[in-house]
């Protein structure tokens, strides 16, 4: 079989490109990572994703696939080992539901909260906690959302495990605690035992500095 060409266009801090990196590593697929400067988008990025002009973009043998949830399913369909989606049609549908819930509900609410102020911010933060409780209930009784092994929802939910706590640390608040979310906290501990998961996270200190600078920029812009 001819050697396959796999390229991933992403940014070091993006949970969306990092989740693709994690899926490829779980599958043992060699790939070339190409860092993208989103303030100066390259001709290659615009060529491979001319509609959204965003990362991540997976290029497999010259053909591009965009949108992280679609890319994850493509990876699972293309490389069959270490499946990240269940075989059972109903379980697959449930996994897709929770993956979309994280992106379209939890992350969307989090983005609104980061830009809001006063009472609106308080209400949005309460909504985030309610959404996280739904995740906690879905995970209860399991090691991973995928069951005994890491799966699609675990990969997508790494943003909750590793990006959320960094933002909370910079803000000086604790959200994912033993008292509030014991199941999610235990799950995060299990993720941290997996080498490829740790390899697919931004370097911690660099991540903290990036979030702090971004929040200071937002605060100065609102004055």
PDB file of C-alpha atoms in Angstrom:
ATOM      1  CA  UNK A   1       0.000   0.000   0.000  1.00  0.00           C
ATOM      2  CA  UNK A   2       1.299   3.462  -0.926  1.00  0.00           C
ATOM      3  CA  UNK A   3       2.264   5.688   1.946  1.00  0.00           C
ATOM      4  CA  UNK A   4      -0.628   7.928   2.986  1.00  0.00           C
ATOM      5  CA  UNK A   5      -0.257  11.676   3.281  1.00  0.00           C
ATOM      6  CA  UNK A   6      -2.018  13.105   6.310  1.00  0.00           C
ATOM      7  CA  UNK A   7      -1.763  16.769   7.260  1.00  0.00           C
ATOM      8  CA  UNK A   8      -3.478  18.630  10.075  1.00  0.00           C
ATOM      9  CA  UNK A   9      -3.809  22.422   9.935  1.00  0.00           C
ATOM     10  CA  UNK A  10      -4.460  23.860  13.371  1.00  0.00           C
ATOM     11  CA  UNK A  11      -3.381  26.178  16.160  1.00  0.00           C
ATOM     12  CA  UNK A  12      -1.639  25.123  19.353  1.00  0.00           C
ATOM     13  CA  UNK A  13      -4.321  26.480  21.689  1.00  0.00           C
ATOM     14  CA  UNK A  14      -7.446  25.437  19.776  1.00  0.00           C
ATOM     15  CA  UNK A  15      -9.462  22.635  21.418  1.00  0.00           C
ATOM     16  CA  UNK A  16     -10.919  21.913  17.993  1.00  0.00           C
ATOM     17  CA  UNK A  17      -7.606  21.134  16.295  1.00  0.00           C
ATOM     18  CA  UNK A  18      -6.226  19.473  19.432  1.00  0.00           C
ATOM     19  CA  UNK A  19      -9.141  16.997  19.406  1.00  0.00           C
ATOM     20  CA  UNK A  20      -8.176  15.959  15.855  1.00  0.00           C
ATOM     21  CA  UNK A  21      -4.571  15.545  16.958  1.00  0.00           C
ATOM     22  CA  UNK A  22      -5.758  13.307  19.806  1.00  0.00           C
ATOM     23  CA  UNK A  23      -7.923  11.143  17.529  1.00  0.00           C
ATOM     24  CA  UNK A  24      -5.052  10.618  15.083  1.00  0.00           C
ATOM     25  CA  UNK A  25      -2.698   9.674  17.911  1.00  0.00           C
ATOM     26  CA  UNK A  26      -5.239   7.257  19.412  1.00  0.00           C
ATOM     27  CA  UNK A  27      -5.410   5.604  15.994  1.00  0.00           C
ATOM     28  CA  UNK A  28      -1.634   5.601  15.590  1.00  0.00           C
ATOM     29  CA  UNK A  29      -1.865   7.562  12.332  1.00  0.00           C
ATOM     30  CA  UNK A  30       1.338   9.449  11.400  1.00  0.00           C
ATOM     31  CA  UNK A  31       0.575  13.020  10.360  1.00  0.00           C
ATOM     32  CA  UNK A  32       2.228  16.336   9.634  1.00  0.00           C
ATOM     33  CA  UNK A  33       1.055  19.174  11.866  1.00  0.00           C
ATOM     34  CA  UNK A  34       0.994  22.617  10.243  1.00  0.00           C
ATOM     35  CA  UNK A  35       0.487  25.558  12.599  1.00  0.00           C
ATOM     36  CA  UNK A  36      -1.748  28.317  11.244  1.00  0.00           C
ATOM     37  CA  UNK A  37      -1.588  32.039  11.984  1.00  0.00           C
ATOM     38  CA  UNK A  38      -5.268  32.991  11.979  1.00  0.00           C
ATOM     39  CA  UNK A  39      -4.393  36.684  11.760  1.00  0.00           C
ATOM     40  CA  UNK A  40      -2.577  36.016   8.477  1.00  0.00           C
ATOM     41  CA  UNK A  41      -4.270  33.027   6.849  1.00  0.00           C
ATOM     42  CA  UNK A  42      -2.064  31.139   4.429  1.00  0.00           C
ATOM     43  CA  UNK A  43      -2.988  30.414   0.789  1.00  0.00           C
ATOM     44  CA  UNK A  44      -2.969  26.715   1.717  1.00  0.00           C
ATOM     45  CA  UNK A  45      -5.618  27.165   4.423  1.00  0.00           C
ATOM     46  CA  UNK A  46      -7.796  29.230   2.075  1.00  0.00           C
ATOM     47  CA  UNK A  47      -7.362  26.586  -0.614  1.00  0.00           C
ATOM     48  CA  UNK A  48      -8.373  23.700   1.628  1.00  0.00           C
ATOM     49  CA  UNK A  49     -11.167  25.509   3.513  1.00  0.00           C
ATOM     50  CA  UNK A  50     -12.363  28.270   1.164  1.00  0.00           C
ATOM     51  CA  UNK A  51     -15.844  28.544   2.706  1.00  0.00           C
ATOM     52  CA  UNK A  52     -15.214  28.894   6.453  1.00  0.00           C
ATOM     53  CA  UNK A  53     -11.489  29.758   6.234  1.00  0.00           C
ATOM     54  CA  UNK A  54     -11.013  28.202   9.702  1.00  0.00           C
ATOM     55  CA  UNK A  55      -9.111  25.429  11.402  1.00  0.00           C
ATOM     56  CA  UNK A  56      -8.965  22.534  11.877  1.00  0.00           C
ATOM     57  CA  UNK A  57      -8.495  21.145   8.390  1.00  0.00           C
ATOM     58  CA  UNK A  58      -7.462  17.546   7.775  1.00  0.00           C
ATOM     59  CA  UNK A  59      -5.874  16.825   4.403  1.00  0.00           C
ATOM     60  CA  UNK A  60      -5.771  13.138   3.495  1.00  0.00           C
ATOM     61  CA  UNK A  61      -3.994  12.276   0.240  1.00  0.00           C
ATOM     62  CA  UNK A  62      -4.651  15.767  -1.091  1.00  0.00           C
ATOM     63  CA  UNK A  63      -8.357  15.854  -0.154  1.00  0.00           C
ATOM     64  CA  UNK A  64      -9.513  18.201   2.597  1.00  0.00           C
ATOM     65  CA  UNK A  65     -12.047  17.569   5.354  1.00  0.00           C
ATOM     66  CA  UNK A  66     -13.257  20.438   7.568  1.00  0.00           C
ATOM     67  CA  UNK A  67     -15.297  20.932  10.763  1.00  0.00           C
ATOM     68  CA  UNK A  68     -13.913  19.031  13.744  1.00  0.00           C
ATOM     69  CA  UNK A  69     -16.892  16.732  14.419  1.00  0.00           C
ATOM     70  CA  UNK A  70     -17.005  15.726  10.753  1.00  0.00           C
ATOM     71  CA  UNK A  71     -13.232  15.165  10.750  1.00  0.00           C
ATOM     72  CA  UNK A  72     -13.471  12.903  13.809  1.00  0.00           C
ATOM     73  CA  UNK A  73     -16.048  10.706  12.094  1.00  0.00           C
ATOM     74  CA  UNK A  74     -13.956  10.640   8.919  1.00  0.00           C
ATOM     75  CA  UNK A  75     -10.943   9.478  10.919  1.00  0.00           C
ATOM     76  CA  UNK A  76     -12.992   6.722  12.535  1.00  0.00           C
ATOM     77  CA  UNK A  77     -14.395   5.607   9.178  1.00  0.00           C
ATOM     78  CA  UNK A  78     -10.981   5.629   7.503  1.00  0.00           C
ATOM     79  CA  UNK A  79      -8.826   3.997  10.165  1.00  0.00           C
ATOM     80  CA  UNK A  80     -10.810   1.197  11.788  1.00  0.00           C
ATOM     81  CA  UNK A  81      -8.496   0.344  14.685  1.00  0.00           C
ATOM     82  CA  UNK A  82      -9.233   1.739  18.154  1.00  0.00           C
ATOM     83  CA  UNK A  83     -12.777   2.844  17.247  1.00  0.00           C
ATOM     84  CA  UNK A  84     -13.964   6.088  18.797  1.00  0.00           C
ATOM     85  CA  UNK A  85     -17.623   5.573  17.866  1.00  0.00           C
ATOM     86  CA  UNK A  86     -19.667   2.556  19.000  1.00  0.00           C
ATOM     87  CA  UNK A  87     -20.855  -0.017  16.456  1.00  0.00           C
ATOM     88  CA  UNK A  88     -24.423  -0.004  17.768  1.00  0.00           C
ATOM     89  CA  UNK A  89     -26.521   2.544  15.779  1.00  0.00           C
ATOM     90  CA  UNK A  90     -28.353   3.853  18.849  1.00  0.00           C
ATOM     91  CA  UNK A  91     -25.147   4.267  20.850  1.00  0.00           C
ATOM     92  CA  UNK A  92     -23.562   6.057  17.881  1.00  0.00           C
ATOM     93  CA  UNK A  93     -26.520   8.436  17.744  1.00  0.00           C
ATOM     94  CA  UNK A  94     -26.250   9.105  21.494  1.00  0.00           C
ATOM     95  CA  UNK A  95     -22.508   9.835  21.159  1.00  0.00           C
ATOM     96  CA  UNK A  96     -23.169  12.254  18.294  1.00  0.00           C
ATOM     97  CA  UNK A  97     -25.858  13.971  20.376  1.00  0.00           C
ATOM     98  CA  UNK A  98     -23.529  14.631  23.311  1.00  0.00           C
ATOM     99  CA  UNK A  99     -20.674  15.737  21.065  1.00  0.00           C
ATOM    100  CA  UNK A 100     -22.976  18.322  19.461  1.00  0.00           C
ATOM    101  CA  UNK A 101     -24.334  19.285  22.886  1.00  0.00           C
ATOM    102  CA  UNK A 102     -20.823  20.189  24.040  1.00  0.00           C
ATOM    103  CA  UNK A 103     -20.051  22.280  20.956  1.00  0.00           C
ATOM    104  CA  UNK A 104     -23.428  23.859  20.281  1.00  0.00           C
ATOM    105  CA  UNK A 105     -24.705  24.344  23.836  1.00  0.00           C
ATOM    106  CA  UNK A 106     -21.932  24.286  26.441  1.00  0.00           C
ATOM    107  CA  UNK A 107     -19.191  26.007  24.437  1.00  0.00           C
ATOM    108  CA  UNK A 108     -21.645  28.455  22.884  1.00  0.00           C
ATOM    109  CA  UNK A 109     -22.926  29.440  26.333  1.00  0.00           C
ATOM    110  CA  UNK A 110     -19.366  29.729  27.609  1.00  0.00           C
ATOM    111  CA  UNK A 111     -18.479  32.080  24.754  1.00  0.00           C
ATOM    112  CA  UNK A 112     -21.511  34.269  25.481  1.00  0.00           C
ATOM    113  CA  UNK A 113     -20.617  34.343  29.186  1.00  0.00           C
ATOM    114  CA  UNK A 114     -17.046  35.453  28.461  1.00  0.00           C
ATOM    115  CA  UNK A 115     -18.379  38.521  26.636  1.00  0.00           C
ATOM    116  CA  UNK A 116     -21.296  39.314  28.958  1.00  0.00           C
ATOM    117  CA  UNK A 117     -21.384  41.520  32.045  1.00  0.00           C
ATOM    118  CA  UNK A 118     -23.430  41.911  35.221  1.00  0.00           C
ATOM    119  CA  UNK A 119     -26.705  40.021  35.591  1.00  0.00           C
ATOM    120  CA  UNK A 120     -26.491  38.533  32.101  1.00  0.00           C
ATOM    121  CA  UNK A 121     -23.108  37.016  32.944  1.00  0.00           C
ATOM    122  CA  UNK A 122     -24.477  35.559  36.190  1.00  0.00           C
ATOM    123  CA  UNK A 123     -27.401  33.934  34.375  1.00  0.00           C
ATOM    124  CA  UNK A 124     -25.141  32.498  31.680  1.00  0.00           C
ATOM    125  CA  UNK A 125     -22.739  31.091  34.284  1.00  0.00           C
ATOM    126  CA  UNK A 126     -25.688  29.393  36.000  1.00  0.00           C
ATOM    127  CA  UNK A 127     -26.708  27.934  32.643  1.00  0.00           C
ATOM    128  CA  UNK A 128     -23.182  26.561  32.148  1.00  0.00           C
ATOM    129  CA  UNK A 129     -23.361  24.808  35.536  1.00  0.00           C
ATOM    130  CA  UNK A 130     -26.705  23.248  34.607  1.00  0.00           C
ATOM    131  CA  UNK A 131     -25.277  22.027  31.308  1.00  0.00           C
ATOM    132  CA  UNK A 132     -22.255  20.567  33.082  1.00  0.00           C
ATOM    133  CA  UNK A 133     -24.596  18.736  35.462  1.00  0.00           C
ATOM    134  CA  UNK A 134     -26.179  17.079  32.432  1.00  0.00           C
ATOM    135  CA  UNK A 135     -22.731  15.885  31.360  1.00  0.00           C
ATOM    136  CA  UNK A 136     -22.035  14.672  34.899  1.00  0.00           C
ATOM    137  CA  UNK A 137     -25.251  12.620  34.853  1.00  0.00           C
ATOM    138  CA  UNK A 138     -24.463  11.127  31.442  1.00  0.00           C
ATOM    139  CA  UNK A 139     -21.009  10.030  32.624  1.00  0.00           C
ATOM    140  CA  UNK A 140     -22.163   8.670  35.989  1.00  0.00           C
ATOM    141  CA  UNK A 141     -21.372   4.957  36.430  1.00  0.00           C
ATOM    142  CA  UNK A 142     -18.807   4.882  33.603  1.00  0.00           C
ATOM    143  CA  UNK A 143     -15.048   5.392  33.395  1.00  0.00           C
ATOM    144  CA  UNK A 144     -15.407   7.307  30.132  1.00  0.00           C
ATOM    145  CA  UNK A 145     -18.291   8.637  28.076  1.00  0.00           C
ATOM    146  CA  UNK A 146     -17.279   5.917  25.613  1.00  0.00           C
ATOM    147  CA  UNK A 147     -17.603   3.226  28.315  1.00  0.00           C
ATOM    148  CA  UNK A 148     -14.403   1.407  29.208  1.00  0.00           C
ATOM    149  CA  UNK A 149     -12.276   3.299  26.679  1.00  0.00           C
ATOM    150  CA  UNK A 150     -12.001   6.862  25.457  1.00  0.00           C
ATOM    151  CA  UNK A 151     -14.447   7.655  22.644  1.00  0.00           C
ATOM    152  CA  UNK A 152     -15.905  10.482  20.588  1.00  0.00           C
ATOM    153  CA  UNK A 153     -17.558  12.332  23.475  1.00  0.00           C
ATOM    154  CA  UNK A 154     -14.431  12.062  25.639  1.00  0.00           C
ATOM    155  CA  UNK A 155     -12.348  13.539  22.815  1.00  0.00           C
ATOM    156  CA  UNK A 156     -14.777  16.419  22.297  1.00  0.00           C
ATOM    157  CA  UNK A 157     -15.153  16.946  26.056  1.00  0.00           C
ATOM    158  CA  UNK A 158     -11.412  17.453  26.565  1.00  0.00           C
ATOM    159  CA  UNK A 159     -12.305  21.142  26.288  1.00  0.00           C
ATOM    160  CA  UNK A 160     -14.207  20.738  29.582  1.00  0.00           C
ATOM    161  CA  UNK A 161     -11.370  18.752  31.155  1.00  0.00           C
ATOM    162  CA  UNK A 162      -8.443  20.970  30.205  1.00  0.00           C
ATOM    163  CA  UNK A 163      -9.552  24.289  28.699  1.00  0.00           C
ATOM    164  CA  UNK A 164     -12.288  25.182  31.187  1.00  0.00           C
ATOM    165  CA  UNK A 165     -10.072  24.729  34.287  1.00  0.00           C
ATOM    166  CA  UNK A 166      -7.375  26.995  32.821  1.00  0.00           C
ATOM    167  CA  UNK A 167      -9.932  29.767  32.306  1.00  0.00           C
ATOM    168  CA  UNK A 168     -11.301  29.206  35.811  1.00  0.00           C
ATOM    169  CA  UNK A 169      -7.781  29.390  37.270  1.00  0.00           C
ATOM    170  CA  UNK A 170      -7.109  32.717  35.563  1.00  0.00           C
ATOM    171  CA  UNK A 171     -10.447  34.027  36.844  1.00  0.00           C
ATOM    172  CA  UNK A 172      -9.628  32.806  40.349  1.00  0.00           C
ATOM    173  CA  UNK A 173     -12.637  30.481  40.654  1.00  0.00           C
ATOM    174  CA  UNK A 174     -13.057  26.751  41.189  1.00  0.00           C
ATOM    175  CA  UNK A 175     -15.875  25.080  39.289  1.00  0.00           C
ATOM    176  CA  UNK A 176     -15.015  21.417  38.720  1.00  0.00           C
ATOM    177  CA  UNK A 177     -14.654  20.400  42.371  1.00  0.00           C
ATOM    178  CA  UNK A 178     -15.239  17.173  44.292  1.00  0.00           C
ATOM    179  CA  UNK A 179     -18.307  18.735  45.857  1.00  0.00           C
ATOM    180  CA  UNK A 180     -19.923  19.994  42.650  1.00  0.00           C
ATOM    181  CA  UNK A 181     -18.783  17.558  39.974  1.00  0.00           C
ATOM    182  CA  UNK A 182     -17.175  14.438  41.500  1.00  0.00           C
ATOM    183  CA  UNK A 183     -17.819  12.264  38.434  1.00  0.00           C
ATOM    184  CA  UNK A 184     -16.287  14.751  35.982  1.00  0.00           C
ATOM    185  CA  UNK A 185     -13.325  15.260  38.329  1.00  0.00           C
ATOM    186  CA  UNK A 186     -12.657  11.514  38.455  1.00  0.00           C
ATOM    187  CA  UNK A 187     -12.952  11.328  34.667  1.00  0.00           C
ATOM    188  CA  UNK A 188     -10.407  14.142  34.246  1.00  0.00           C
ATOM    189  CA  UNK A 189      -8.015  12.163  36.448  1.00  0.00           C
ATOM    190  CA  UNK A 190      -8.431   9.109  34.215  1.00  0.00           C
ATOM    191  CA  UNK A 191      -7.781  11.199  31.089  1.00  0.00           C
ATOM    192  CA  UNK A 192      -4.560  12.487  32.640  1.00  0.00           C
ATOM    193  CA  UNK A 193      -3.319   8.903  32.887  1.00  0.00           C
ATOM    194  CA  UNK A 194      -3.383   8.547  29.081  1.00  0.00           C
ATOM    195  CA  UNK A 195      -0.115   9.626  27.426  1.00  0.00           C
ATOM    196  CA  UNK A 196      -1.592  10.648  24.076  1.00  0.00           C
ATOM    197  CA  UNK A 197      -4.175  12.796  25.850  1.00  0.00           C
ATOM    198  CA  UNK A 198      -1.421  14.694  27.658  1.00  0.00           C
ATOM    199  CA  UNK A 199       0.526  15.016  24.388  1.00  0.00           C
ATOM    200  CA  UNK A 200      -2.534  16.578  22.762  1.00  0.00           C
ATOM    201  CA  UNK A 201      -2.994  19.377  25.303  1.00  0.00           C
ATOM    202  CA  UNK A 202      -1.460  22.850  25.132  1.00  0.00           C
ATOM    203  CA  UNK A 203       1.577  23.302  27.415  1.00  0.00           C
ATOM    204  CA  UNK A 204       0.064  24.358  30.726  1.00  0.00           C
ATOM    205  CA  UNK A 205       2.066  27.487  31.544  1.00  0.00           C
ATOM    206  CA  UNK A 206       1.871  28.743  27.965  1.00  0.00           C
ATOM    207  CA  UNK A 207      -1.877  28.113  28.008  1.00  0.00           C
ATOM    208  CA  UNK A 208      -2.351  30.021  31.280  1.00  0.00           C
ATOM    209  CA  UNK A 209      -0.349  32.972  29.937  1.00  0.00           C
ATOM    210  CA  UNK A 210      -2.366  32.982  26.706  1.00  0.00           C
ATOM    211  CA  UNK A 211      -5.732  32.967  28.505  1.00  0.00           C
ATOM    212  CA  UNK A 212      -4.587  35.655  30.962  1.00  0.00           C
ATOM    213  CA  UNK A 213      -3.450  37.918  28.107  1.00  0.00           C
ATOM    214  CA  UNK A 214      -6.691  37.320  26.214  1.00  0.00           C
ATOM    215  CA  UNK A 215      -8.844  38.146  29.244  1.00  0.00           C
ATOM    216  CA  UNK A 216      -6.829  41.262  29.998  1.00  0.00           C
ATOM    217  CA  UNK A 217      -7.372  42.313  26.392  1.00  0.00           C
ATOM    218  CA  UNK A 218     -11.126  41.776  26.705  1.00  0.00           C
ATOM    219  CA  UNK A 219     -11.237  43.742  29.970  1.00  0.00           C
ATOM    220  CA  UNK A 220      -9.263  46.676  28.573  1.00  0.00           C
ATOM    221  CA  UNK A 221     -11.494  46.711  25.503  1.00  0.00           C
ATOM    222  CA  UNK A 222     -14.627  47.040  27.625  1.00  0.00           C
ATOM    223  CA  UNK A 223     -13.468  50.092  29.552  1.00  0.00           C
TER     224      UNK A 223
END
